[in-house]
Amino acid sequence: MRTPHLPLSMFLSLVACAGSEQEPASMKHHDHHDPGKHGHHHPGGHDHAHHGGVHHDFSDAAEWSKRFDDPARDAWQKPDEIVKLLAIEPGMTVVDLGAGTGYFESRLATAVGPTGKVVALDPEANMVAFMRDRFEKAGVKNVEPRTCPLDSTGLPAASADRVLIVDTWHHIEKREVYAKHLANVLKSGGSVMIVDFTMETEKGPPKELRVPPEKLVAELRAGGLEARVVDESLPDQLVVVGKKAL
Ligand SMILES: C[S@@+](CC[C@H](N)C(=O)[O-])C[C@H]1O[C@@H](n2cnc3c(N)ncnc32)[C@H](O)[C@@H]1O
């Protein structure tokens, strides 16, 4: 669905994110108020603003890849530290929710090993197609890119050991309900890890769109998970883990 004028809240969300989520360069020169010009649409096909989740156009996967997969990102994203914090064991099933262009996938695939599986979920079909192509070319066999609805992983109960959510939680609407769904998808003893921008950093979306750590913890607890902020050395982000009791 296309609208002739973008609501202000949606326009703000378009220009909202800096760091890994800043608009790709090719979009910066376009008129954000004309969605038709660069195919602006919500991944679920709805062009409307909503409460709790932040809209963004992720349809141009190749353009986003220049930013998401920029090797310079490693310096502040610290993907090896994040994967270490996940405490993944070989054979595990790890879900990457809002996987985007698949920045984390090679590391996750190595951590789960040939007997494990990485499920790379994204509601944006172009992101999923991009990942399929990328992993096929790279010969990566234990990553399954799949589309998911905006309000669900689409996965069965007790099917995941770990769920990683990087720079994506703030896009989700009704996060407490989503946390309950994640608790259902996790196996006993499994955990979900949210990585997102701190309130203080210059990177990331405007402060009013960020979720403070105590709220992240409360949202996961509302879903029935044992949640806490985790110690780490990321310069711009925080990490919150929610564990499902054994
Ligand atoms: C900023 S990107 C992060 C991509 C990846 N996690 C990374 O760190 O490179 C956010 C991703 O979340 C996806 N997304 C947006 N809304 C979502 C939702 N409700 N559920 C799951 N993913 C969502 C977008 O399509 C996009 O690929």
CSV table of C-alpha atoms and ligand atoms in Angstrom, one decimal:
chain,number,residue,atom,x,y,z
A,1,MET,CA,0.0,0.0,0.0
A,2,ARG,CA,1.4,3.4,-0.9
A,3,THR,CA,0.4,6.7,0.6
A,4,PRO,CA,0.9,10.1,-1.1
A,5,HIS,CA,2.3,11.8,2.1
A,6,LEU,CA,4.3,10.1,4.8
A,7,PRO,CA,3.0,10.7,8.3
A,8,LEU,CA,5.5,12.7,10.4
A,9,SER,CA,6.1,9.8,12.8
A,10,MET,CA,7.0,7.6,9.9
A,11,PHE,CA,9.3,10.2,8.4
A,12,LEU,CA,11.0,10.5,11.7
A,13,SER,CA,11.5,6.7,11.8
A,14,LEU,CA,13.0,6.9,8.3
A,15,VAL,CA,15.7,9.3,9.4
A,16,ALA,CA,15.8,7.9,12.8
A,17,CYS,CA,18.7,5.5,12.9
A,18,ALA,CA,22.4,6.2,12.8
A,19,GLY,CA,25.2,3.7,13.2
A,20,SER,CA,24.4,0.5,11.4
A,21,GLU,CA,20.9,1.6,10.7
A,22,GLN,CA,21.5,5.0,9.1
A,23,GLU,CA,19.9,5.4,5.6
A,24,PRO,CA,22.0,3.9,2.9
A,25,ALA,CA,23.8,6.6,0.9
A,26,SER,CA,21.7,6.0,-2.2
A,27,MET,CA,18.5,6.9,-0.3
A,28,LYS,CA,19.9,10.1,1.3
A,29,HIS,CA,19.5,12.1,-1.9
A,30,HIS,CA,15.8,11.1,-2.4
A,31,ASP,CA,12.8,12.9,-1.2
A,32,HIS,CA,11.6,10.9,1.8
A,33,HIS,CA,8.1,12.3,1.4
A,34,ASP,CA,7.6,10.5,-1.8
A,35,PRO,CA,7.4,6.8,-1.0
A,36,GLY,CA,7.1,5.9,-4.7
A,37,LYS,CA,10.5,7.3,-5.6
A,38,HIS,CA,12.5,4.6,-3.9
A,39,GLY,CA,9.9,2.0,-3.3
A,40,HIS,CA,9.3,2.9,0.3
A,41,HIS,CA,7.1,0.3,2.1
A,42,HIS,CA,6.9,-1.4,5.4
A,43,PRO,CA,8.2,-5.0,5.3
A,44,GLY,CA,4.7,-6.3,6.1
A,45,GLY,CA,3.2,-4.2,3.4
A,46,HIS,CA,1.6,-1.6,5.7
A,47,ASP,CA,2.5,2.0,5.3
A,48,HIS,CA,1.4,3.3,8.7
A,49,ALA,CA,3.0,4.4,11.9
A,50,HIS,CA,2.3,2.4,15.0
A,51,HIS,CA,3.1,2.6,18.7
A,52,GLY,CA,6.0,0.7,20.3
A,53,GLY,CA,7.7,-0.4,17.0
A,54,VAL,CA,9.7,1.8,14.6
A,55,HIS,CA,9.1,1.6,10.9
A,56,HIS,CA,12.0,1.5,8.5
A,57,ASP,CA,12.4,0.6,4.8
A,58,PHE,CA,14.7,-2.4,4.6
A,59,SER,CA,13.7,-3.5,1.1
A,60,ASP,CA,17.0,-2.5,-0.7
A,61,ALA,CA,19.2,-5.3,0.8
A,62,ALA,CA,22.2,-4.6,-1.4
A,63,GLU,CA,22.3,-1.0,-0.3
A,64,TRP,CA,21.9,-1.9,3.3
A,65,SER,CA,24.6,-4.5,3.0
A,66,LYS,CA,27.1,-1.7,2.3
A,67,ARG,CA,26.4,-0.4,5.8
A,68,PHE,CA,25.5,-3.5,7.8
A,69,ASP,CA,28.4,-5.6,6.4
A,70,ASP,CA,31.0,-2.8,6.4
A,71,PRO,CA,34.1,-4.4,7.9
A,72,ALA,CA,34.6,-1.1,10.0
A,73,ARG,CA,31.4,-2.1,11.9
A,74,ASP,CA,33.3,-4.9,13.7
A,75,ALA,CA,35.3,-2.3,15.7
A,76,TRP,CA,32.2,-1.1,17.6
A,77,GLN,CA,29.8,-4.0,17.1
A,78,LYS,CA,32.3,-6.5,18.5
A,79,PRO,CA,30.5,-9.5,17.0
A,80,ASP,CA,33.0,-12.0,18.4
A,81,GLU,CA,32.3,-10.8,21.9
A,82,ILE,CA,28.5,-11.0,21.3
A,83,VAL,CA,28.8,-14.6,20.0
A,84,LYS,CA,31.0,-15.5,23.0
A,85,LEU,CA,28.4,-14.0,25.4
A,86,LEU,CA,25.8,-16.2,23.8
A,87,ALA,CA,27.6,-19.3,25.1
A,88,ILE,CA,26.6,-21.4,22.1
A,89,GLU,CA,27.4,-25.1,22.1
A,90,PRO,CA,27.9,-27.2,19.0
A,91,GLY,CA,24.6,-28.7,17.8
A,92,MET,CA,22.4,-25.9,19.1
A,93,THR,CA,19.6,-24.1,17.2
A,94,VAL,CA,20.3,-20.4,17.2
A,95,VAL,CA,17.7,-17.9,15.9
A,96,ASP,CA,18.9,-14.5,14.6
A,97,LEU,CA,15.7,-12.4,14.7
A,98,GLY,CA,15.8,-9.4,12.2
A,99,ALA,CA,19.0,-10.9,10.7
A,100,GLY,CA,19.1,-8.3,7.9
A,101,THR,CA,21.8,-9.1,5.4
A,102,GLY,CA,23.3,-11.8,7.6
A,103,TYR,CA,26.2,-9.9,9.3
A,104,PHE,CA,26.3,-12.3,12.3
A,105,GLU,CA,25.5,-15.5,10.4
A,106,SER,CA,29.0,-16.8,9.6
A,107,ARG,CA,30.1,-16.5,13.2
A,108,LEU,CA,26.9,-18.1,14.5
A,109,ALA,CA,27.2,-20.9,11.9
A,110,THR,CA,30.8,-21.6,13.1
A,111,ALA,CA,29.6,-21.7,16.7
A,112,VAL,CA,26.8,-24.2,16.2
A,113,GLY,CA,28.9,-26.3,13.9
A,114,PRO,CA,27.7,-28.8,11.2
A,115,THR,CA,25.3,-30.5,13.6
A,116,GLY,CA,23.7,-27.3,14.6
A,117,LYS,CA,21.5,-24.8,12.8
A,118,VAL,CA,21.1,-21.0,12.5
A,119,VAL,CA,17.7,-19.8,11.6
A,120,ALA,CA,18.1,-16.3,10.1
A,121,LEU,CA,14.7,-14.6,10.3
A,122,ASP,CA,13.6,-11.3,8.7
A,123,PRO,CA,10.1,-10.0,7.7
A,124,GLU,CA,11.7,-8.3,4.6
A,125,ALA,CA,11.6,-10.8,1.7
A,126,ASN,CA,14.5,-9.0,-0.1
A,127,MET,CA,16.7,-9.4,3.0
A,128,VAL,CA,16.0,-13.1,3.1
A,129,ALA,CA,16.6,-13.5,-0.7
A,130,PHE,CA,19.9,-11.6,-0.2
A,131,MET,CA,21.0,-13.9,2.6
A,132,ARG,CA,20.0,-17.1,0.6
A,133,ASP,CA,22.2,-15.9,-2.3
A,134,ARG,CA,25.0,-14.9,0.0
A,135,PHE,CA,25.2,-18.2,1.9
A,136,GLU,CA,24.7,-20.3,-1.2
A,137,LYS,CA,27.6,-18.6,-2.8
A,138,ALA,CA,29.7,-19.0,0.4
A,139,GLY,CA,28.8,-22.7,0.7
A,140,VAL,CA,27.3,-22.2,4.2
A,141,LYS,CA,25.0,-25.1,4.8
A,142,ASN,CA,23.8,-24.7,8.3
A,143,VAL,CA,22.0,-21.3,8.0
A,144,GLU,CA,18.4,-21.2,7.0
A,145,PRO,CA,17.2,-17.8,6.0
A,146,ARG,CA,13.4,-17.5,6.4
A,147,THR,CA,10.8,-14.7,6.3
A,148,CYS,CA,8.8,-14.2,9.5
A,149,PRO,CA,5.7,-12.2,10.3
A,150,LEU,CA,6.2,-8.8,12.1
A,151,ASP,CA,4.6,-10.1,15.3
A,152,SER,CA,6.1,-13.6,15.5
A,153,THR,CA,9.1,-15.8,14.7
A,154,GLY,CA,6.8,-18.3,13.2
A,155,LEU,CA,8.8,-21.0,15.0
A,156,PRO,CA,7.3,-23.9,17.0
A,157,ALA,CA,7.4,-24.1,20.8
A,158,ALA,CA,10.6,-25.2,22.5
A,159,SER,CA,12.6,-25.2,19.2
A,160,ALA,CA,15.4,-22.7,20.0
A,161,ASP,CA,18.4,-22.7,22.3
A,162,ARG,CA,19.4,-19.1,21.7
A,163,VAL,CA,17.6,-16.1,20.1
A,164,LEU,CA,19.8,-13.1,19.1
A,165,ILE,CA,18.2,-9.8,18.4
A,166,VAL,CA,20.6,-7.0,17.2
A,167,ASP,CA,19.4,-3.5,16.5
A,168,THR,CA,15.9,-4.9,15.9
A,169,TRP,CA,14.0,-5.0,19.2
A,170,HIS,CA,12.9,-1.4,18.9
A,171,HIS,CA,11.2,-2.2,15.5
A,172,ILE,CA,8.9,-4.6,17.2
A,173,GLU,CA,5.4,-3.6,18.2
A,174,LYS,CA,3.8,-5.0,21.5
A,175,ARG,CA,7.2,-6.1,22.8
A,176,GLU,CA,5.8,-7.6,26.0
A,177,VAL,CA,3.6,-9.9,24.0
A,178,TYR,CA,6.5,-10.7,21.7
A,179,ALA,CA,8.7,-11.6,24.8
A,180,LYS,CA,6.0,-14.1,25.8
A,181,HIS,CA,6.2,-15.6,22.4
A,182,LEU,CA,10.0,-15.8,22.6
A,183,ALA,CA,9.7,-17.6,26.0
A,184,ASN,CA,7.5,-20.1,24.3
A,185,VAL,CA,9.9,-20.6,21.4
A,186,LEU,CA,12.9,-21.2,23.7
A,187,LYS,CA,13.8,-24.6,25.1
A,188,SER,CA,14.1,-24.8,28.9
A,189,GLY,CA,17.4,-23.2,29.9
A,190,GLY,CA,17.5,-21.3,26.5
A,191,SER,CA,18.0,-17.6,26.3
A,192,VAL,CA,17.3,-14.5,24.2
A,193,MET,CA,19.9,-11.7,23.8
A,194,ILE,CA,19.0,-8.2,22.9
A,195,VAL,CA,21.8,-5.9,21.6
A,196,ASP,CA,20.8,-2.3,20.9
A,197,PHE,CA,22.1,1.2,21.2
A,198,THR,CA,22.6,2.8,24.6
A,199,MET,CA,20.7,6.0,25.5
A,200,GLU,CA,24.0,7.9,25.7
A,201,THR,CA,25.7,7.1,22.4
A,202,GLU,CA,25.8,9.4,19.4
A,203,LYS,CA,25.1,6.3,17.2
A,204,GLY,CA,21.7,4.8,16.8
A,205,PRO,CA,18.1,6.1,16.5
A,206,PRO,CA,17.0,9.4,18.2
A,207,LYS,CA,16.8,9.0,22.0
A,208,GLU,CA,13.0,9.0,22.0
A,209,LEU,CA,13.0,5.9,19.9
A,210,ARG,CA,15.5,3.9,22.0
A,211,VAL,CA,14.5,1.5,24.7
A,212,PRO,CA,16.3,2.1,28.0
A,213,PRO,CA,17.9,-1.0,29.7
A,214,GLU,CA,15.4,-1.1,32.6
A,215,LYS,CA,12.6,-1.2,30.1
A,216,LEU,CA,14.2,-3.9,28.0
A,217,VAL,CA,14.6,-6.0,31.2
A,218,ALA,CA,11.0,-5.3,32.2
A,219,GLU,CA,9.7,-6.3,28.7
A,220,LEU,CA,11.5,-9.6,28.8
A,221,ARG,CA,10.4,-10.2,32.4
A,222,ALA,CA,6.8,-9.5,31.4
A,223,GLY,CA,7.2,-12.4,29.0
A,224,GLY,CA,8.2,-14.7,31.8
A,225,LEU,CA,12.0,-14.6,31.2
A,226,GLU,CA,14.7,-14.1,33.9
A,227,ALA,CA,16.2,-10.9,32.5
A,228,ARG,CA,19.3,-8.9,33.3
A,229,VAL,CA,21.7,-6.4,31.8
A,230,VAL,CA,25.0,-8.2,31.0
A,231,ASP,CA,28.6,-6.8,31.4
A,232,GLU,CA,30.3,-6.2,28.1
A,233,SER,CA,32.8,-3.8,26.4
A,234,LEU,CA,30.7,-2.6,23.5
A,235,PRO,CA,31.2,1.2,23.2
A,236,ASP,CA,27.8,2.2,21.9
A,237,GLN,CA,25.5,-0.6,22.8
A,238,LEU,CA,24.0,-2.6,25.7
A,239,VAL,CA,23.2,-6.2,26.0
A,240,VAL,CA,20.2,-7.7,27.9
A,241,VAL,CA,19.7,-11.4,28.3
A,242,GLY,CA,16.5,-13.2,29.1
A,243,LYS,CA,16.7,-16.8,30.2
A,244,LYS,CA,13.9,-19.4,30.3
A,245,ALA,CA,14.0,-21.3,33.5
A,246,LEU,CA,15.1,-25.0,33.4
B,1,LIG,C1,18.9,-2.5,11.7
B,1,LIG,S1,18.5,-4.0,10.9
B,1,LIG,C2,19.6,-5.1,11.8
B,1,LIG,C3,20.0,-6.3,11.0
B,1,LIG,C4,21.0,-7.3,11.7
B,1,LIG,N1,20.4,-7.7,13.0
B,1,LIG,C5,22.3,-6.7,11.9
B,1,LIG,O1,22.7,-6.4,13.1
B,1,LIG,O2,23.0,-6.4,10.9
B,1,LIG,C6,16.9,-4.4,11.5
B,1,LIG,C7,16.3,-5.6,10.8
B,1,LIG,O3,15.1,-6.0,11.5
B,1,LIG,C8,14.1,-6.3,10.6
B,1,LIG,N2,12.8,-6.1,11.2
B,1,LIG,C9,12.0,-5.0,11.2
B,1,LIG,N3,10.9,-5.2,11.9
B,1,LIG,C10,11.0,-6.5,12.4
B,1,LIG,C11,10.1,-7.3,13.2
B,1,LIG,N4,8.9,-6.8,13.6
B,1,LIG,N5,10.5,-8.6,13.5
B,1,LIG,C12,11.7,-9.0,13.1
B,1,LIG,N6,12.6,-8.3,12.3
B,1,LIG,C13,12.2,-7.0,12.0
B,1,LIG,C14,14.4,-5.4,9.4
B,1,LIG,O4,13.8,-5.9,8.2
B,1,LIG,C15,15.9,-5.4,9.4
B,1,LIG,O5,16.4,-6.3,8.5
